[in-house]
Each structure stands twice: as C-alpha cells, then as structure tokens.
mmCIF file of C-alpha atoms in Angstrom:
data_model
loop_
_atom_site.group_PDB
_atom_site.id
_atom_site.type_symbol
_atom_site.label_atom_id
_atom_site.label_comp_id
_atom_site.label_asym_id
_atom_site.label_seq_id
_atom_site.Cartn_x
_atom_site.Cartn_y
_atom_site.Cartn_z
ATOM 1 C CA UNK A 1 0.000 0.000 0.000
ATOM 2 C CA UNK A 2 1.152 3.536 -0.763
ATOM 3 C CA UNK A 3 0.740 6.091 2.043
ATOM 4 C CA UNK A 4 2.834 8.991 0.759
ATOM 5 C CA UNK A 5 4.487 10.154 -2.461
ATOM 6 C CA UNK A 6 7.302 12.667 -2.772
ATOM 7 C CA UNK A 7 8.532 13.721 -6.181
ATOM 8 C CA UNK A 8 8.170 16.294 -8.952
ATOM 9 C CA UNK A 9 4.932 17.488 -10.552
ATOM 10 C CA UNK A 10 4.831 16.071 -14.072
ATOM 11 C CA UNK A 11 1.413 17.251 -15.311
ATOM 12 C CA UNK A 12 -2.186 17.918 -14.341
ATOM 13 C CA UNK A 13 -5.507 16.426 -15.475
ATOM 14 C CA UNK A 14 -9.053 17.533 -14.784
ATOM 15 C CA UNK A 15 -9.171 15.788 -11.412
ATOM 16 C CA UNK A 16 -5.666 14.394 -10.976
ATOM 17 C CA UNK A 17 -1.980 15.177 -10.880
ATOM 18 C CA UNK A 18 0.851 12.990 -12.170
ATOM 19 C CA UNK A 19 3.723 12.941 -9.725
ATOM 20 C CA UNK A 20 7.105 11.786 -11.026
ATOM 21 C CA UNK A 21 8.811 9.747 -8.315
ATOM 22 C CA UNK A 22 12.276 8.604 -9.442
ATOM 23 C CA UNK A 23 11.118 8.270 -13.047
ATOM 24 C CA UNK A 24 7.793 6.586 -12.286
ATOM 25 C CA UNK A 25 4.647 8.654 -12.894
ATOM 26 C CA UNK A 26 1.911 8.120 -10.314
ATOM 27 C CA UNK A 27 -1.621 9.353 -11.066
ATOM 28 C CA UNK A 28 -3.186 10.760 -7.889
ATOM 29 C CA UNK A 29 -6.815 11.868 -7.971
ATOM 30 C CA UNK A 30 -7.324 14.982 -5.858
ATOM 31 C CA UNK A 31 -9.921 17.477 -4.735
ATOM 32 C CA UNK A 32 -10.099 20.723 -6.693
ATOM 33 C CA UNK A 33 -8.783 22.570 -3.645
ATOM 34 C CA UNK A 34 -5.711 20.313 -3.456
ATOM 35 C CA UNK A 35 -5.011 20.658 -7.184
ATOM 36 C CA UNK A 36 -5.199 24.460 -6.952
ATOM 37 C CA UNK A 37 -2.590 24.451 -4.196
ATOM 38 C CA UNK A 38 -0.148 22.101 -5.848
ATOM 39 C CA UNK A 39 3.243 23.474 -6.975
ATOM 40 C CA UNK A 40 3.815 24.154 -10.666
ATOM 41 C CA UNK A 41 4.932 21.547 -13.193
ATOM 42 C CA UNK A 42 8.571 20.696 -12.592
ATOM 43 C CA UNK A 43 8.503 21.656 -8.929
ATOM 44 C CA UNK A 44 8.838 19.337 -5.933
ATOM 45 C CA UNK A 45 5.660 18.147 -4.249
ATOM 46 C CA UNK A 46 4.522 15.739 -1.584
ATOM 47 C CA UNK A 47 1.113 14.111 -1.152
ATOM 48 C CA UNK A 48 -0.479 11.957 1.497
ATOM 49 C CA UNK A 49 -1.977 9.013 -0.358
ATOM 50 C CA UNK A 50 -5.042 6.833 0.113
ATOM 51 C CA UNK A 51 -4.839 3.657 -1.976
ATOM 52 C CA UNK A 52 -8.022 1.969 -3.190
ATOM 53 C CA UNK A 53 -7.586 -1.540 -4.546
ATOM 54 C CA UNK A 54 -10.284 -3.160 -6.677
ATOM 55 C CA UNK A 55 -10.311 -6.383 -8.660
ATOM 56 C CA UNK A 56 -9.774 -4.514 -11.905
ATOM 57 C CA UNK A 57 -7.766 -1.468 -10.805
ATOM 58 C CA UNK A 58 -5.660 0.347 -8.250
ATOM 59 C CA UNK A 59 -6.485 4.018 -7.742
ATOM 60 C CA UNK A 60 -4.514 6.570 -5.734
ATOM 61 C CA UNK A 61 -6.077 9.607 -4.053
ATOM 62 C CA UNK A 62 -3.760 12.446 -3.079
ATOM 63 C CA UNK A 63 -4.050 15.027 -0.309
ATOM 64 C CA UNK A 64 -2.008 18.029 0.758
ATOM 65 C CA UNK A 65 -2.500 17.180 4.444
ATOM 66 C CA UNK A 66 -3.161 14.138 6.591
ATOM 67 C CA UNK A 67 -6.271 15.904 7.942
ATOM 68 C CA UNK A 68 -7.777 16.051 4.454
ATOM 69 C CA UNK A 69 -7.039 12.352 3.955
ATOM 70 C CA UNK A 70 -8.664 11.469 7.291
ATOM 71 C CA UNK A 71 -11.800 13.353 6.298
ATOM 72 C CA UNK A 72 -11.794 11.551 2.956
ATOM 73 C CA UNK A 73 -11.867 8.265 4.850
ATOM 74 C CA UNK A 74 -14.460 9.400 7.404
ATOM 75 C CA UNK A 75 -16.883 10.786 4.832
ATOM 76 C CA UNK A 76 -17.013 7.429 3.080
ATOM 77 C CA UNK A 77 -18.278 5.695 6.234
ATOM 78 C CA UNK A 78 -21.621 7.379 5.526
ATOM 79 C CA UNK A 79 -23.987 5.511 3.216
ATOM 80 C CA UNK A 80 -24.216 7.172 -0.177
ATOM 81 C CA UNK A 81 -20.771 8.766 -0.016
ATOM 82 C CA UNK A 82 -18.120 7.278 -2.278
ATOM 83 C CA UNK A 83 -14.722 8.587 -3.275
ATOM 84 C CA UNK A 84 -16.145 10.957 -5.912
ATOM 85 C CA UNK A 85 -18.594 12.635 -3.513
ATOM 86 C CA UNK A 86 -15.994 12.786 -0.730
ATOM 87 C CA UNK A 87 -13.600 14.627 -3.064
ATOM 88 C CA UNK A 88 -16.419 16.956 -4.139
ATOM 89 C CA UNK A 89 -17.067 17.891 -0.500
ATOM 90 C CA UNK A 90 -13.364 18.467 0.142
ATOM 91 C CA UNK A 91 -13.228 20.589 -3.002
ATOM 92 C CA UNK A 92 -15.560 23.190 -1.465
ATOM 93 C CA UNK A 93 -14.666 22.904 2.239
ATOM 94 C CA UNK A 94 -11.387 22.963 4.128
ATOM 95 C CA UNK A 95 -11.116 20.211 6.789
ATOM 96 C CA UNK A 96 -11.635 22.727 9.639
ATOM 97 C CA UNK A 97 -14.623 24.314 7.896
ATOM 98 C CA UNK A 98 -16.092 20.867 7.204
ATOM 99 C CA UNK A 99 -15.691 19.888 10.858
ATOM 100 C CA UNK A 100 -17.477 23.068 11.941
ATOM 101 C CA UNK A 101 -20.286 22.604 9.427
ATOM 102 C CA UNK A 102 -20.923 19.022 10.523
ATOM 103 C CA UNK A 103 -20.583 19.751 14.244
ATOM 104 C CA UNK A 104 -23.074 22.616 14.013
ATOM 105 C CA UNK A 105 -25.478 20.846 11.656
ATOM 106 C CA UNK A 106 -24.930 23.349 8.841
ATOM 107 C CA UNK A 107 -26.516 21.264 6.088
ATOM 108 C CA UNK A 108 -26.705 24.200 3.686
ATOM 109 C CA UNK A 109 -22.940 24.623 3.584
ATOM 110 C CA UNK A 110 -22.331 20.910 3.059
ATOM 111 C CA UNK A 111 -24.909 20.671 0.276
ATOM 112 C CA UNK A 112 -22.893 23.203 -1.762
ATOM 113 C CA UNK A 113 -20.802 20.251 -2.912
ATOM 114 C CA UNK A 114 -21.870 18.698 -6.245
ATOM 115 C CA UNK A 115 -23.754 15.458 -5.676
ATOM 116 C CA UNK A 116 -24.759 16.320 -2.107
ATOM 117 C CA UNK A 117 -28.468 16.978 -1.749
ATOM 118 C CA UNK A 118 -30.367 17.990 1.402
ATOM 119 C CA UNK A 119 -31.046 14.378 2.405
ATOM 120 C CA UNK A 120 -27.403 13.317 2.149
ATOM 121 C CA UNK A 121 -26.252 16.507 3.908
ATOM 122 C CA UNK A 122 -28.635 15.707 6.770
ATOM 123 C CA UNK A 123 -27.281 12.153 6.977
ATOM 124 C CA UNK A 124 -23.700 13.416 7.062
ATOM 125 C CA UNK A 125 -24.368 15.846 9.908
ATOM 126 C CA UNK A 126 -26.359 13.287 11.868
ATOM 127 C CA UNK A 127 -23.864 10.431 11.569
ATOM 128 C CA UNK A 128 -20.626 12.418 11.890
ATOM 129 C CA UNK A 129 -21.627 15.140 14.372
ATOM 130 C CA UNK A 130 -20.065 13.391 17.375
ATOM 131 C CA UNK A 131 -16.862 12.609 15.456
ATOM 132 C CA UNK A 132 -16.247 16.042 13.923
ATOM 133 C CA UNK A 133 -14.704 17.740 17.013
ATOM 134 C CA UNK A 134 -11.932 15.118 17.042
ATOM 135 C CA UNK A 135 -10.807 16.323 13.605
ATOM 136 C CA UNK A 136 -10.707 20.066 14.303
ATOM 137 C CA UNK A 137 -11.071 22.470 17.238
ATOM 138 C CA UNK A 138 -14.813 23.161 17.376
ATOM 139 C CA UNK A 139 -16.070 25.558 20.059
ATOM 140 C CA UNK A 140 -18.415 23.589 22.393
ATOM 141 C CA UNK A 141 -20.385 26.796 22.995
ATOM 142 C CA UNK A 142 -21.025 27.077 19.256
ATOM 143 C CA UNK A 143 -22.255 23.475 19.081
ATOM 144 C CA UNK A 144 -24.596 24.055 22.031
ATOM 145 C CA UNK A 145 -25.874 27.320 20.574
ATOM 146 C CA UNK A 146 -26.632 25.950 17.112
ATOM 147 C CA UNK A 147 -28.341 22.948 18.673
ATOM 148 C CA UNK A 148 -30.539 25.219 20.781
ATOM 149 C CA UNK A 149 -31.415 27.379 17.762
ATOM 150 C CA UNK A 150 -32.302 24.313 15.696
ATOM 151 C CA UNK A 151 -34.540 22.982 18.472
ATOM 152 C CA UNK A 152 -36.145 26.379 19.057
ATOM 153 C CA UNK A 153 -34.764 26.482 22.596
ATOM 154 C CA UNK A 154 -32.403 29.456 22.233
ATOM 155 C CA UNK A 155 -33.307 32.674 24.092
ATOM 156 C CA UNK A 156 -35.254 35.080 21.905
ATOM 157 C CA UNK A 157 -32.524 37.779 21.724
ATOM 158 C CA UNK A 158 -29.969 35.164 20.662
ATOM 159 C CA UNK A 159 -32.208 33.688 17.966
ATOM 160 C CA UNK A 160 -33.123 37.188 16.737
ATOM 161 C CA UNK A 161 -29.464 38.242 16.583
ATOM 162 C CA UNK A 162 -28.470 35.194 14.547
ATOM 163 C CA UNK A 163 -31.453 35.699 12.243
ATOM 164 C CA UNK A 164 -30.473 39.351 11.727
ATOM 165 C CA UNK A 165 -26.927 38.406 10.699
ATOM 166 C CA UNK A 166 -28.245 35.742 8.333
ATOM 167 C CA UNK A 167 -30.556 38.347 6.780
ATOM 168 C CA UNK A 168 -27.480 40.525 6.244
ATOM 169 C CA UNK A 169 -26.042 37.769 4.083
ATOM 170 C CA UNK A 170 -23.831 35.834 6.475
ATOM 171 C CA UNK A 171 -24.015 32.010 6.399
ATOM 172 C CA UNK A 172 -25.896 30.421 9.306
ATOM 173 C CA UNK A 173 -22.810 28.824 10.847
ATOM 174 C CA UNK A 174 -20.800 32.083 10.577
ATOM 175 C CA UNK A 175 -23.622 34.071 12.145
ATOM 176 C CA UNK A 176 -23.998 31.565 14.977
ATOM 177 C CA UNK A 177 -20.241 31.577 15.556
ATOM 178 C CA UNK A 178 -20.200 35.374 15.792
ATOM 179 C CA UNK A 179 -23.082 35.448 18.278
ATOM 180 C CA UNK A 180 -21.496 32.647 20.315
ATOM 181 C CA UNK A 181 -18.401 34.864 20.604
ATOM 182 C CA UNK A 182 -20.595 37.883 21.424
ATOM 183 C CA UNK A 183 -22.277 36.019 24.268
ATOM 184 C CA UNK A 184 -18.891 35.514 25.943
ATOM 185 C CA UNK A 185 -18.341 39.273 26.311
ATOM 186 C CA UNK A 186 -21.921 40.551 26.560
ATOM 187 C CA UNK A 187 -23.697 41.060 29.853
ATOM 188 C CA UNK A 188 -26.126 38.343 30.874
ATOM 189 C CA UNK A 189 -29.534 38.904 29.324
ATOM 190 C CA UNK A 190 -28.207 41.284 26.673
ATOM 191 C CA UNK A 191 -30.712 42.471 24.087
ATOM 192 C CA UNK A 192 -30.595 41.365 20.465
ATOM 193 C CA UNK A 193 -29.299 44.751 19.252
ATOM 194 C CA UNK A 194 -26.311 44.481 21.602
ATOM 195 C CA UNK A 195 -25.540 40.950 20.416
ATOM 196 C CA UNK A 196 -25.853 42.029 16.784
ATOM 197 C CA UNK A 197 -23.393 44.899 17.315
ATOM 198 C CA UNK A 198 -20.900 42.607 19.058
ATOM 199 C CA UNK A 199 -21.447 39.913 16.428
ATOM 200 C CA UNK A 200 -20.719 42.337 13.589
ATOM 201 C CA UNK A 201 -17.579 43.455 15.396
ATOM 202 C CA UNK A 202 -16.499 39.806 15.578
ATOM 203 C CA UNK A 203 -17.197 39.271 11.874
ATOM 204 C CA UNK A 204 -15.177 42.361 10.976
ATOM 205 C CA UNK A 205 -11.981 40.940 12.532
#
C-alpha cells in the first residue's frame, strides 16, 4: 500500500496530478482545492496518499495534508458517499470548515458540494456530528448554541441576533459563531441589538 508520495509534478488532469517519483509517474486523484494548491509543473511536491484496490484497478487519491485524507476516509463511512462525492465535499470545504459545518449541523454549507443533496447533507451531519470535534477544534459553545437554535430552545434575543446576521447575508454557521463569541463578552440577558453589534464586530476581525 502507498501512504505517501514525494517527487516532482509532471502534469495535471481535470481531477488528478501525475507525480514523477524517481522516473515513475503516479496518477493521484485529488480534490479541486488540493489541485489548486499544488506546486507548478517541474517543482517538488509531496502528497499523502489513500490507496483503493479493486479487482480490476488500483487508484490513488492524493491530499495536501493528513487531515484532508482522514476526512476523505471518514466521509465514506456514511452511506451514499463514495470517493467521488468525498472529493467533491473536500473541493468546497477545508477540513476545519467541514468539521465546523458538521458539528453545528450546517446542512446548507455541506450541500454546496456537487452530488450532495439535502437528504445526504442531513445524513452526514447526523452520523458524523459526534466525530467532527476530534478532527478540528470546534467551540463547544457554538455546538450548544446551534443545537438550541435548531430545536427552538435558544433565548429570543440570541435567535433574533443570529437571524439578523443571516438576513445581512452571512451564512448560518458564521452568524452563529459570531453570536457565540458575542455572548462571551456581553452582559447576561443582553438584548438582540447588543448581540448584533458585538457579532458584527467579531465578523469584521
């Protein structure tokens, strides 16, 4: 099994890179994000590799970080997610952003990936929610807050503040994160307008 390749970039394809390792060209299929961050042709490169062996083929998947490879593996534990869909998700979300989206149940962000509809996004968040924090630092307060909002149990000023930021064009998870940060510095029982002001200050950083 191949776990890592270190060589020189030979050429690029639509969804792969050919890495020349001591005269042998290895085709590694990658996410769009990984391909965009690869060095230029002729330059040195290193990829973490996931090897898939089938009866009729051996396929290599390449990643710029071990974290991306671990997410590639984890995503495929969910029914309906194969290598192609896992790469599509990693093409639109960094590992840390993916961990946050899953931990906070942000199905809208996950469904931005081609091939991921609302039903599959819901399955991903449900099945991987407890595992996501192990793959990236996710604020427990943010998880608790988004859960309360989803269940309709969040205090009215908090829910109104998040809704106001969403109406201003911020994604749900970003708005919730900003208000979670605002709650840490606001006085207990702060009104929605105070939380909105503090949330906007957080988003402006």
